[in-house]
Amino acid sequence: TTALTAGLPAHIDSPAGLLHRRLTDKIPPHIPGEAETRSPSTAKPTHEALLVECTNCRRPGPPEALLAAVKAHVANLRNLLKPA
């Protein structure tokens, strides 16, 4: 609900259009279930690439793009928690 209602414009000309746009832009990526991951021609499950959303620009991207920044942030937090 928060993702769909955050930052609403003051005047909405088309509520249905706004809802469609928000659902299209902000819906989380589809995570395949166990049955969907297996291909009939393979015995092992196949995996789709998942996307994560950038907290600054809200654009989707691969998780590897944010991994280094997350590791650096966590390391900084751990250093701040150490006794002086």
C-alpha positions as YAML, in Angstrom:
chain: A
units: angstrom
residues:
- id: 1
  name: THR
  ca: [0.00, 0.00, 0.00]
- id: 2
  name: THR
  ca: [2.78, 2.42, 0.90]
- id: 3
  name: ALA
  ca: [4.62, 1.82, -2.37]
- id: 4
  name: LEU
  ca: [1.46, 2.55, -4.35]
- id: 5
  name: THR
  ca: [0.38, 5.62, -2.38]
- id: 6
  name: ALA
  ca: [3.72, 7.33, -1.67]
- id: 7
  name: GLY
  ca: [4.29, 10.53, -3.63]
- id: 8
  name: LEU
  ca: [0.83, 10.88, -5.15]
- id: 9
  name: PRO
  ca: [0.33, 13.99, -7.28]
- id: 10
  name: ALA
  ca: [-2.00, 16.75, -6.02]
- id: 11
  name: HIS
  ca: [-4.38, 16.29, -8.96]
- id: 12
  name: ILE
  ca: [-5.13, 12.94, -10.64]
- id: 13
  name: ASP
  ca: [-6.78, 13.04, -14.07]
- id: 14
  name: SER
  ca: [-7.03, 9.29, -14.55]
- id: 15
  name: PRO
  ca: [-7.15, 7.14, -11.39]
- id: 16
  name: ALA
  ca: [-7.13, 3.94, -13.44]
- id: 17
  name: GLY
  ca: [-4.13, 5.14, -15.45]
- id: 18
  name: LEU
  ca: [-2.26, 6.13, -12.30]
- id: 19
  name: LEU
  ca: [-2.96, 2.75, -10.69]
- id: 20
  name: HIS
  ca: [-1.89, 0.89, -13.84]
- id: 21
  name: ARG
  ca: [1.36, 2.87, -14.03]
- id: 22
  name: ARG
  ca: [2.17, 2.38, -10.33]
- id: 23
  name: LEU
  ca: [1.46, -1.35, -10.46]
- id: 24
  name: THR
  ca: [3.59, -1.70, -13.59]
- id: 25
  name: ASP
  ca: [6.52, 0.32, -12.19]
- id: 26
  name: LYS
  ca: [6.50, -0.86, -8.59]
- id: 27
  name: ILE
  ca: [5.41, -4.50, -8.69]
- id: 28
  name: PRO
  ca: [8.13, -6.81, -7.33]
- id: 29
  name: PRO
  ca: [9.81, -9.25, -9.73]
- id: 30
  name: HIS
  ca: [8.20, -12.65, -10.21]
- id: 31
  name: ILE
  ca: [9.93, -15.36, -8.20]
- id: 32
  name: PRO
  ca: [9.33, -18.71, -9.87]
- id: 33
  name: GLY
  ca: [7.92, -21.52, -7.77]
- id: 34
  name: GLU
  ca: [9.43, -25.00, -7.54]
- id: 35
  name: ALA
  ca: [7.28, -26.34, -10.39]
- id: 36
  name: GLU
  ca: [8.07, -23.37, -12.65]
- id: 37
  name: THR
  ca: [11.85, -23.63, -12.27]
- id: 38
  name: ARG
  ca: [12.16, -27.07, -13.83]
- id: 39
  name: SER
  ca: [12.38, -27.38, -17.56]
- id: 40
  name: PRO
  ca: [11.00, -30.60, -19.08]
- id: 41
  name: SER
  ca: [14.30, -31.27, -20.87]
- id: 42
  name: THR
  ca: [16.52, -30.91, -17.79]
- id: 43
  name: ALA
  ca: [16.70, -32.80, -14.53]
- id: 44
  name: LYS
  ca: [18.13, -29.86, -12.61]
- id: 45
  name: PRO
  ca: [16.12, -26.70, -11.90]
- id: 46
  name: THR
  ca: [16.81, -23.60, -13.95]
- id: 47
  name: HIS
  ca: [16.97, -20.20, -12.30]
- id: 48
  name: GLU
  ca: [15.83, -16.83, -13.56]
- id: 49
  name: ALA
  ca: [17.85, -13.76, -12.71]
- id: 50
  name: LEU
  ca: [16.19, -11.67, -10.01]
- id: 51
  name: LEU
  ca: [16.35, -7.89, -10.00]
- id: 52
  name: VAL
  ca: [16.68, -5.61, -7.00]
- id: 53
  name: GLU
  ca: [15.57, -1.99, -6.80]
- id: 54
  name: CYS
  ca: [18.07, 0.81, -6.20]
- id: 55
  name: THR
  ca: [17.13, 2.76, -3.07]
- id: 56
  name: ASN
  ca: [18.38, 6.03, -4.60]
- id: 57
  name: CYS
  ca: [16.93, 6.05, -8.12]
- id: 58
  name: ARG
  ca: [14.33, 3.23, -7.80]
- id: 59
  name: ARG
  ca: [15.57, 1.52, -10.97]
- id: 60
  name: PRO
  ca: [15.72, -2.28, -11.12]
- id: 61
  name: GLY
  ca: [19.09, -3.92, -11.61]
- id: 62
  name: PRO
  ca: [21.07, -7.08, -10.92]
- id: 63
  name: PRO
  ca: [21.82, -7.86, -7.27]
- id: 64
  name: GLU
  ca: [25.56, -7.92, -7.98]
- id: 65
  name: ALA
  ca: [25.49, -4.19, -8.78]
- id: 66
  name: LEU
  ca: [24.52, -3.33, -5.21]
- id: 67
  name: LEU
  ca: [26.44, -6.07, -3.42]
- id: 68
  name: ALA
  ca: [29.70, -4.14, -3.05]
- id: 69
  name: ALA
  ca: [27.91, -1.06, -1.69]
- id: 70
  name: VAL
  ca: [25.94, -3.18, 0.78]
- id: 71
  name: LYS
  ca: [29.09, -4.94, 2.00]
- id: 72
  name: ALA
  ca: [30.87, -1.61, 2.49]
- id: 73
  name: HIS
  ca: [27.89, -0.18, 4.38]
- id: 74
  name: VAL
  ca: [27.66, -3.22, 6.69]
- id: 75
  name: ALA
  ca: [31.41, -3.11, 7.34]
- id: 76
  name: ASN
  ca: [31.10, 0.56, 8.28]
- id: 77
  name: LEU
  ca: [28.21, -0.20, 10.65]
- id: 78
  name: ARG
  ca: [30.20, -2.98, 12.30]
- id: 79
  name: ASN
  ca: [33.14, -0.61, 12.82]
- id: 80
  name: LEU
  ca: [30.83, 1.93, 14.42]
- id: 81
  name: LEU
  ca: [29.55, -0.71, 16.86]
- id: 82
  name: LYS
  ca: [33.03, -1.69, 18.07]
- id: 83
  name: PRO
  ca: [33.99, -0.33, 21.48]
- id: 84
  name: ALA
  ca: [36.45, 2.53, 21.31]
...
